[in-house]
Amino acid sequence: MSLHQNLLGEPPATRLPDDPEAREALAASDDPTPVAGRFPSYSAAWAHLAENALAQGQPVTAYAYARTGYHRGLDQLRRAGWKGHGPIPWDHEPNRGFLRALHALGTAAGEIGEAEEAERCSTFLRESSAEAADALNA
């Protein structure tokens, strides 16, 4: 046995509940804006808005959208039993909105010169889901 082995183990993975109505509305829309307005707790809509703003060279707007998606996702994670750390699997589709919002928040923070925030988001993403970090940074 290693002297540095974690005997307590890692907390169980957190899997957010699916929101079929919001998911289907986002999939059917070319514009995530009305979806975010209709389903404001749906992180995936905010993540799409943030990613679109980043693609359009609007990092401040992206930061605001991403921060909203991130915080709404944190609320949902806590309701799902998350205690502030532990895996948030990328392969569980309902988790992807939060993970994408977190990634977009880090990217936007870096683009507006918030290096500490960008690093914090990058670390949080990697610690939550290395698979998400790899997929989103590819």
Tab-separated table of N, CA and C in Angstrom:
chain	number	residue	atom	x	y	z
A	1	MET	N	0.841	-1.184	0.000
A	1	MET	CA	0.000	0.000	0.000
A	1	MET	C	0.881	1.240	0.000
A	2	SER	N	0.520	2.204	-0.802
A	2	SER	CA	1.238	3.462	-0.895
A	2	SER	C	0.944	4.325	0.324
A	3	LEU	N	1.943	5.058	0.774
A	3	LEU	CA	1.739	5.975	1.893
A	3	LEU	C	0.844	7.149	1.509
A	4	HIS	N	0.690	7.389	0.211
A	4	HIS	CA	-0.091	8.531	-0.255
A	4	HIS	C	-1.433	8.122	-0.847
A	5	GLN	N	-1.847	6.895	-0.624
A	5	GLN	CA	-3.122	6.424	-1.145
A	5	GLN	C	-4.272	7.097	-0.398
A	6	ASN	N	-5.276	7.529	-1.127
A	6	ASN	CA	-6.460	8.141	-0.530
A	6	ASN	C	-7.382	7.027	-0.050
A	7	LEU	N	-7.423	6.820	1.260
A	7	LEU	CA	-8.237	5.745	1.827
A	7	LEU	C	-9.718	6.090	1.868
A	8	LEU	N	-10.038	7.341	1.738
A	8	LEU	CA	-11.441	7.750	1.764
A	8	LEU	C	-12.115	7.559	0.412
A	9	GLY	N	-11.323	7.450	-0.629
A	9	GLY	CA	-11.886	7.301	-1.962
A	9	GLY	C	-12.396	8.612	-2.511
A	10	GLU	N	-12.771	8.560	-3.757
A	10	GLU	CA	-13.304	9.740	-4.433
A	10	GLU	C	-14.820	9.765	-4.252
A	11	PRO	N	-15.397	10.945	-4.164
A	11	PRO	CA	-16.863	10.990	-4.067
A	11	PRO	C	-17.484	10.380	-5.320
A	12	PRO	N	-18.712	9.928	-5.219
A	12	PRO	CA	-19.362	9.365	-6.404
A	12	PRO	C	-19.558	10.429	-7.479
A	13	ALA	N	-19.599	9.970	-8.710
A	13	ALA	CA	-19.825	10.875	-9.830
A	13	ALA	C	-21.210	11.505	-9.715
A	14	THR	N	-21.291	12.773	-10.085
A	14	THR	CA	-22.573	13.477	-10.079
A	14	THR	C	-23.122	13.479	-11.494
A	15	ARG	N	-24.354	13.071	-11.607
A	15	ARG	CA	-25.034	13.028	-12.902
A	15	ARG	C	-26.294	13.886	-12.796
A	16	LEU	N	-26.291	14.972	-13.540
A	16	LEU	CA	-27.450	15.869	-13.518
A	16	LEU	C	-28.653	15.213	-14.176
A	17	PRO	N	-29.847	15.571	-13.733
A	17	PRO	CA	-31.044	15.037	-14.387
A	17	PRO	C	-31.201	15.644	-15.783
A	18	ASP	N	-31.799	14.879	-16.645
A	18	ASP	CA	-32.070	15.352	-18.003
A	18	ASP	C	-33.251	16.316	-17.970
A	19	ASP	N	-33.249	17.261	-18.903
A	19	ASP	CA	-34.380	18.163	-19.094
A	19	ASP	C	-34.797	18.017	-20.559
A	20	PRO	N	-35.600	16.997	-20.865
A	20	PRO	CA	-35.925	16.714	-22.263
A	20	PRO	C	-36.546	17.887	-23.015
A	21	GLU	N	-37.413	18.632	-22.355
A	21	GLU	CA	-38.072	19.750	-23.044
A	21	GLU	C	-37.053	20.813	-23.453
A	22	ALA	N	-36.162	21.166	-22.539
A	22	ALA	CA	-35.135	22.166	-22.850
A	22	ALA	C	-34.153	21.621	-23.886
A	23	ARG	N	-33.738	20.373	-23.728
A	23	ARG	CA	-32.793	19.755	-24.669
A	23	ARG	C	-33.364	19.752	-26.079
A	24	GLU	N	-34.632	19.356	-26.199
A	24	GLU	CA	-35.277	19.302	-27.517
A	24	GLU	C	-35.470	20.700	-28.103
A	25	ALA	N	-35.789	21.669	-27.266
A	25	ALA	CA	-35.941	23.048	-27.748
A	25	ALA	C	-34.619	23.581	-28.281
A	26	LEU	N	-33.529	23.296	-27.589
A	26	LEU	CA	-32.218	23.748	-28.041
A	26	LEU	C	-31.824	23.057	-29.340
A	27	ALA	N	-32.081	21.767	-29.434
A	27	ALA	CA	-31.742	21.019	-30.647
A	27	ALA	C	-32.541	21.511	-31.855
A	28	ALA	N	-33.744	21.998	-31.624
A	28	ALA	CA	-34.615	22.439	-32.712
A	28	ALA	C	-34.418	23.896	-33.099
A	29	SER	N	-33.569	24.612	-32.377
A	29	SER	CA	-33.433	26.052	-32.601
A	29	SER	C	-32.064	26.400	-33.180
A	30	ASP	N	-32.054	27.360	-34.103
A	30	ASP	CA	-30.793	27.894	-34.617
A	30	ASP	C	-30.232	28.959	-33.687
A	31	ASP	N	-31.075	29.475	-32.807
A	31	ASP	CA	-30.687	30.550	-31.898
A	31	ASP	C	-30.975	30.121	-30.461
A	32	PRO	N	-29.929	29.995	-29.623
A	32	PRO	CA	-30.157	29.578	-28.247
A	32	PRO	C	-30.776	30.651	-27.353
A	33	THR	N	-30.895	31.879	-27.837
A	33	THR	CA	-31.408	32.965	-27.004
A	33	THR	C	-32.808	32.691	-26.457
A	34	PRO	N	-33.784	32.342	-27.307
A	34	PRO	CA	-35.110	32.084	-26.740
A	34	PRO	C	-35.139	30.848	-25.834
A	35	VAL	N	-34.257	29.905	-26.077
A	35	VAL	CA	-34.203	28.717	-25.221
A	35	VAL	C	-33.709	29.109	-23.832
A	36	ALA	N	-32.665	29.946	-23.776
A	36	ALA	CA	-32.161	30.421	-22.484
A	36	ALA	C	-33.234	31.234	-21.755
A	37	GLY	N	-34.012	32.008	-22.502
A	37	GLY	CA	-35.082	32.791	-21.888
A	37	GLY	C	-36.214	31.924	-21.366
A	38	ARG	N	-36.520	30.872	-22.083
A	38	ARG	CA	-37.619	29.983	-21.683
A	38	ARG	C	-37.189	29.000	-20.597
A	39	PHE	N	-35.908	28.583	-20.643
A	39	PHE	CA	-35.366	27.610	-19.693
A	39	PHE	C	-34.101	28.185	-19.061
A	40	PRO	N	-34.222	29.203	-18.216
A	40	PRO	CA	-33.032	29.898	-17.710
A	40	PRO	C	-32.113	29.051	-16.839
A	41	SER	N	-32.570	27.921	-16.362
A	41	SER	CA	-31.683	27.072	-15.565
A	41	SER	C	-30.936	26.051	-16.424
A	42	TYR	N	-31.164	26.050	-17.718
A	42	TYR	CA	-30.563	25.075	-18.629
A	42	TYR	C	-29.185	25.564	-19.085
A	43	SER	N	-28.148	25.041	-18.474
A	43	SER	CA	-26.773	25.497	-18.726
A	43	SER	C	-26.345	25.348	-20.182
A	44	ALA	N	-26.846	24.340	-20.860
A	44	ALA	CA	-26.433	24.122	-22.247
A	44	ALA	C	-26.801	25.308	-23.138
A	45	ALA	N	-27.942	25.929	-22.894
A	45	ALA	CA	-28.325	27.100	-23.694
A	45	ALA	C	-27.350	28.247	-23.460
A	46	TRP	N	-26.966	28.466	-22.198
A	46	TRP	CA	-26.006	29.522	-21.874
A	46	TRP	C	-24.630	29.204	-22.449
A	47	ALA	N	-24.267	27.937	-22.423
A	47	ALA	CA	-22.977	27.540	-23.004
A	47	ALA	C	-22.960	27.828	-24.503
A	48	HIS	N	-24.062	27.511	-25.193
A	48	HIS	CA	-24.148	27.824	-26.634
A	48	HIS	C	-24.023	29.319	-26.868
A	49	LEU	N	-24.726	30.114	-26.084
A	49	LEU	CA	-24.635	31.567	-26.230
A	49	LEU	C	-23.197	32.040	-26.026
A	50	ALA	N	-22.528	31.518	-25.006
A	50	ALA	CA	-21.143	31.909	-24.729
A	50	ALA	C	-20.223	31.499	-25.868
A	51	GLU	N	-20.380	30.278	-26.347
A	51	GLU	CA	-19.522	29.800	-27.447
A	51	GLU	C	-19.746	30.630	-28.711
A	52	ASN	N	-21.004	30.980	-28.988
A	52	ASN	CA	-21.292	31.835	-30.145
A	52	ASN	C	-20.643	33.206	-29.989
A	53	ALA	N	-20.722	33.785	-28.797
A	53	ALA	CA	-20.113	35.097	-28.566
A	53	ALA	C	-18.596	35.026	-28.703
A	54	LEU	N	-17.991	33.966	-28.214
A	54	LEU	CA	-16.533	33.807	-28.385
A	54	LEU	C	-16.176	33.722	-29.863
A	55	ALA	N	-16.963	32.964	-30.616
A	55	ALA	CA	-16.700	32.820	-32.061
A	55	ALA	C	-16.855	34.146	-32.797
A	56	GLN	N	-17.665	35.056	-32.255
A	56	GLN	CA	-17.884	36.371	-32.864
A	56	GLN	C	-16.936	37.434	-32.317
A	57	GLY	N	-15.954	37.017	-31.506
A	57	GLY	CA	-14.989	37.962	-30.961
A	57	GLY	C	-15.557	38.875	-29.892
A	58	GLN	N	-16.521	38.387	-29.119
A	58	GLN	CA	-17.163	39.178	-28.059
A	58	GLN	C	-16.910	38.521	-26.696
A	59	PRO	N	-15.682	38.606	-26.183
A	59	PRO	CA	-15.360	37.887	-24.945
A	59	PRO	C	-16.095	38.391	-23.703
A	60	VAL	N	-16.444	39.669	-23.639
A	60	VAL	CA	-17.167	40.171	-22.459
A	60	VAL	C	-18.578	39.588	-22.440
A	61	THR	N	-19.233	39.577	-23.575
A	61	THR	CA	-20.559	38.972	-23.679
A	61	THR	C	-20.480	37.483	-23.374
A	62	ALA	N	-19.476	36.825	-23.929
A	62	ALA	CA	-19.286	35.396	-23.671
A	62	ALA	C	-19.081	35.133	-22.188
A	63	TYR	N	-18.317	35.989	-21.534
A	63	TYR	CA	-18.056	35.838	-20.106
A	63	TYR	C	-19.374	35.889	-19.316
A	64	ALA	N	-20.232	36.828	-19.666
A	64	ALA	CA	-21.506	36.964	-18.954
A	64	ALA	C	-22.399	35.747	-19.184
A	65	TYR	N	-22.500	35.297	-20.418
A	65	TYR	CA	-23.309	34.110	-20.705
A	65	TYR	C	-22.735	32.883	-19.994
A	66	ALA	N	-21.420	32.706	-20.091
A	66	ALA	CA	-20.780	31.536	-19.491
A	66	ALA	C	-20.921	31.548	-17.974
A	67	ARG	N	-20.781	32.712	-17.366
A	67	ARG	CA	-20.918	32.803	-15.908
A	67	ARG	C	-22.341	32.425	-15.488
A	68	THR	N	-23.329	32.839	-16.265
A	68	THR	CA	-24.711	32.466	-15.960
A	68	THR	C	-24.884	30.949	-16.049
A	69	GLY	N	-24.424	30.345	-17.127
A	69	GLY	CA	-24.528	28.893	-17.285
A	69	GLY	C	-23.776	28.139	-16.215
A	70	TYR	N	-22.624	28.650	-15.838
A	70	TYR	CA	-21.808	28.045	-14.790
A	70	TYR	C	-22.549	28.065	-13.452
A	71	HIS	N	-23.072	29.213	-13.073
A	71	HIS	CA	-23.761	29.316	-11.780
A	71	HIS	C	-25.066	28.521	-11.754
A	72	ARG	N	-25.806	28.532	-12.854
A	72	ARG	CA	-27.031	27.730	-12.894
A	72	ARG	C	-26.672	26.250	-12.794
A	73	GLY	N	-25.573	25.852	-13.421
A	73	GLY	CA	-25.109	24.473	-13.321
A	73	GLY	C	-24.665	24.104	-11.921
A	74	LEU	N	-23.971	25.018	-11.235
A	74	LEU	CA	-23.574	24.748	-9.849
A	74	LEU	C	-24.799	24.510	-8.974
A	75	ASP	N	-25.836	25.303	-9.184
A	75	ASP	CA	-27.078	25.115	-8.423
A	75	ASP	C	-27.631	23.708	-8.647
A	76	GLN	N	-27.653	23.267	-9.892
A	76	GLN	CA	-28.181	21.943	-10.203
A	76	GLN	C	-27.291	20.837	-9.640
A	77	LEU	N	-25.980	21.026	-9.729
A	77	LEU	CA	-25.062	20.027	-9.175
A	77	LEU	C	-25.284	19.858	-7.678
A	78	ARG	N	-25.425	20.959	-6.977
A	78	ARG	CA	-25.652	20.888	-5.530
A	78	ARG	C	-26.965	20.176	-5.220
A	79	ARG	N	-28.006	20.469	-5.990
A	79	ARG	CA	-29.288	19.781	-5.779
A	79	ARG	C	-29.168	18.284	-6.071
A	80	ALA	N	-28.216	17.913	-6.936
A	80	ALA	CA	-28.008	16.501	-7.290
A	80	ALA	C	-27.072	15.796	-6.313
A	81	GLY	N	-26.635	16.504	-5.254
A	81	GLY	CA	-25.819	15.876	-4.226
A	81	GLY	C	-24.339	16.173	-4.277
A	82	TRP	N	-23.906	16.981	-5.230
A	82	TRP	CA	-22.495	17.325	-5.364
A	82	TRP	C	-22.076	18.187	-4.180
A	83	LYS	N	-20.921	17.893	-3.620
A	83	LYS	CA	-20.447	18.588	-2.417
A	83	LYS	C	-19.285	19.540	-2.696
A	84	GLY	N	-19.136	19.982	-3.918
A	84	GLY	CA	-18.084	20.942	-4.237
A	84	GLY	C	-16.851	20.335	-4.853
A	85	HIS	N	-16.828	19.020	-4.984
A	85	HIS	CA	-15.719	18.349	-5.648
A	85	HIS	C	-16.169	16.954	-6.063
A	86	GLY	N	-15.388	16.363	-6.913
A	86	GLY	CA	-15.700	15.020	-7.397
A	86	GLY	C	-16.036	15.026	-8.872
A	87	PRO	N	-16.090	13.848	-9.451
A	87	PRO	CA	-16.289	13.734	-10.901
A	87	PRO	C	-17.663	14.195	-11.370
A	88	ILE	N	-17.635	14.860	-12.515
A	88	ILE	CA	-18.842	15.286	-13.226
A	88	ILE	C	-18.663	14.747	-14.647
A	89	PRO	N	-19.067	13.512	-14.895
A	89	PRO	CA	-18.711	12.824	-16.138
A	89	PRO	C	-19.212	13.502	-17.417
A	90	TRP	N	-18.298	13.659	-18.352
A	90	TRP	CA	-18.595	14.201	-19.678
A	90	TRP	C	-19.504	13.256	-20.452
A	91	ASP	N	-19.361	11.959	-20.241
A	91	ASP	CA	-20.153	11.002	-21.014
A	91	ASP	C	-21.624	10.989	-20.608
A	92	HIS	N	-21.976	11.681	-19.540
A	92	HIS	CA	-23.384	11.832	-19.151
A	92	HIS	C	-23.881	13.132	-19.782
A	93	GLU	N	-24.659	13.022	-20.819
A	93	GLU	CA	-25.071	14.167	-21.644
A	93	GLU	C	-25.600	15.362	-20.848
A	94	PRO	N	-26.456	15.192	-19.836
A	94	PRO	CA	-26.946	16.364	-19.099
A	94	PRO	C	-25.848	17.155	-18.377
A	95	ASN	N	-24.678	16.561	-18.138
A	95	ASN	CA	-23.576	17.282	-17.505
A	95	ASN	C	-22.855	18.208	-18.479
A	96	ARG	N	-23.007	17.974	-19.750
A	96	ARG	CA	-22.208	18.702	-20.741
A	96	ARG	C	-22.474	20.200	-20.772
A	97	GLY	N	-23.696	20.624	-20.519
A	97	GLY	CA	-23.976	22.063	-20.510
A	97	GLY	C	-23.148	22.779	-19.463
A	98	PHE	N	-23.108	22.237	-18.249
A	98	PHE	CA	-22.288	22.838	-17.194
A	98	PHE	C	-20.816	22.819	-17.571
A	99	LEU	N	-20.327	21.678	-18.034
A	99	LEU	CA	-18.902	21.566	-18.363
A	99	LEU	C	-18.518	22.496	-19.514
A	100	ARG	N	-19.383	22.640	-20.494
A	100	ARG	CA	-19.110	23.565	-21.604
A	100	ARG	C	-19.156	25.009	-21.134
A	101	ALA	N	-20.087	25.340	-20.235
A	101	ALA	CA	-20.143	26.702	-19.690
A	101	ALA	C	-18.874	26.997	-18.896
A	102	LEU	N	-18.404	26.037	-18.115
A	102	LEU	CA	-17.166	26.209	-17.359
A	102	LEU	C	-15.988	26.434	-18.294
A	103	HIS	N	-15.908	25.664	-19.351
A	103	HIS	CA	-14.833	25.839	-20.329
A	103	HIS	C	-14.916	27.214	-20.990
A	104	ALA	N	-16.112	27.611	-21.407
A	104	ALA	CA	-16.291	28.918	-22.052
A	104	ALA	C	-15.954	30.051	-21.087
A	105	LEU	N	-16.296	29.878	-19.815
A	105	LEU	CA	-15.964	30.894	-18.811
A	105	LEU	C	-14.452	31.056	-18.712
A	106	GLY	N	-13.726	29.965	-18.680
A	106	GLY	CA	-12.267	30.039	-18.625
A	106	GLY	C	-11.685	30.685	-19.868
A	107	THR	N	-12.214	30.325	-21.021
A	107	THR	CA	-11.727	30.903	-22.276
A	107	THR	C	-11.990	32.406	-22.318
A	108	ALA	N	-13.216	32.801	-21.989
A	108	ALA	CA	-13.563	34.225	-21.999
A	108	ALA	C	-12.746	34.989	-20.963
A	109	ALA	N	-12.555	34.408	-19.788
A	109	ALA	CA	-11.740	35.063	-18.759
A	109	ALA	C	-10.325	35.311	-19.271
A	110	GLY	N	-9.757	34.325	-19.938
A	110	GLY	CA	-8.422	34.504	-20.509
A	110	GLY	C	-8.385	35.614	-21.542
A	111	GLU	N	-9.427	35.698	-22.350
A	111	GLU	CA	-9.465	36.707	-23.411
A	111	GLU	C	-9.645	38.126	-22.872
A	112	ILE	N	-10.212	38.272	-21.680
A	112	ILE	CA	-10.356	39.625	-21.124
A	112	ILE	C	-9.272	39.928	-20.091
A	113	GLY	N	-8.279	39.045	-19.987
A	113	GLY	CA	-7.138	39.316	-19.119
A	113	GLY	C	-7.281	38.843	-17.687
A	114	GLU	N	-8.267	38.033	-17.408
A	114	GLU	CA	-8.467	37.478	-16.066
A	114	GLU	C	-7.728	36.142	-15.979
A	115	ALA	N	-6.410	36.193	-15.950
A	115	ALA	CA	-5.590	34.980	-16.003
A	115	ALA	C	-5.852	34.048	-14.821
A	116	GLU	N	-6.020	34.594	-13.643
A	116	GLU	CA	-6.270	33.761	-12.459
A	116	GLU	C	-7.595	33.004	-12.589
A	117	GLU	N	-8.626	33.693	-13.059
A	117	GLU	CA	-9.930	33.057	-13.271
A	117	GLU	C	-9.838	31.998	-14.364
A	118	ALA	N	-9.128	32.300	-15.430
A	118	ALA	CA	-8.958	31.335	-16.518
A	118	ALA	C	-8.283	30.070	-16.007
A	119	GLU	N	-7.252	30.217	-15.188
A	119	GLU	CA	-6.543	29.059	-14.644
A	119	GLU	C	-7.427	28.279	-13.683
A	120	ARG	N	-8.181	28.975	-12.848
A	120	ARG	CA	-9.079	28.309	-11.916
A	120	ARG	C	-10.113	27.468	-12.670
A	121	CYS	N	-10.674	28.033	-13.727
A	121	CYS	CA	-11.668	27.307	-14.521
A	121	CYS	C	-11.043	26.093	-15.207
A	122	SER	N	-9.847	26.265	-15.741
A	122	SER	CA	-9.153	25.163	-16.404
A	122	SER	C	-8.881	24.018	-15.426
A	123	THR	N	-8.429	24.358	-14.240
A	123	THR	CA	-8.155	23.350	-13.215
A	123	THR	C	-9.443	22.663	-12.781
A	124	PHE	N	-10.488	23.432	-12.544
A	124	PHE	CA	-11.777	22.888	-12.127
A	124	PHE	C	-12.312	21.932	-13.189
A	125	LEU	N	-12.211	22.328	-14.465
A	125	LEU	CA	-12.693	21.478	-15.552
A	125	LEU	C	-11.919	20.163	-15.581
A	126	ARG	N	-10.608	20.228	-15.527
A	126	ARG	CA	-9.781	19.020	-15.586
A	126	ARG	C	-10.059	18.121	-14.382
A	127	GLU	N	-10.213	18.703	-13.191
A	127	GLU	CA	-10.477	17.897	-11.999
A	127	GLU	C	-11.883	17.297	-12.020
A	128	SER	N	-12.818	17.966	-12.662
A	128	SER	CA	-14.192	17.465	-12.739
A	128	SER	C	-14.332	16.386	-13.801
A	129	SER	N	-13.670	16.591	-14.934
A	129	SER	CA	-13.756	15.639	-16.041
A	129	SER	C	-12.583	15.849	-16.987
A	130	ALA	N	-11.580	15.000	-16.864
A	130	ALA	CA	-10.438	15.075	-17.780
A	130	ALA	C	-10.908	14.846	-19.214
A	131	GLU	N	-11.910	13.993	-19.393
A	131	GLU	CA	-12.448	13.732	-20.730
A	131	GLU	C	-13.058	15.002	-21.324
A	132	ALA	N	-13.781	15.772	-20.512
A	132	ALA	CA	-14.357	17.034	-20.995
A	132	ALA	C	-13.243	18.012	-21.349
A	133	ALA	N	-12.247	18.125	-20.493
A	133	ALA	CA	-11.131	19.047	-20.760
A	133	ALA	C	-10.455	18.679	-22.078
A	134	ASP	N	-10.219	17.402	-22.303
A	134	ASP	CA	-9.582	16.978	-23.551
A	134	ASP	C	-10.464	17.274	-24.740
A	135	ALA	N	-11.749	16.957	-24.637
A	135	ALA	CA	-12.670	17.178	-25.758
A	135	ALA	C	-12.834	18.660	-26.080
A	136	LEU	N	-12.950	19.485	-25.056
A	136	LEU	CA	-13.226	20.900	-25.275
A	136	LEU	C	-11.972	21.689	-25.646
A	137	ASN	N	-10.813	21.176	-25.311
A	137	ASN	CA	-9.561	21.858	-25.645
A	137	ASN	C	-8.934	21.332	-26.919
A	138	ALA	N	-9.606	20.391	-27.576
A	138	ALA	CA	-9.048	19.788	-28.809
A	138	ALA	C	-9.124	20.754	-29.964
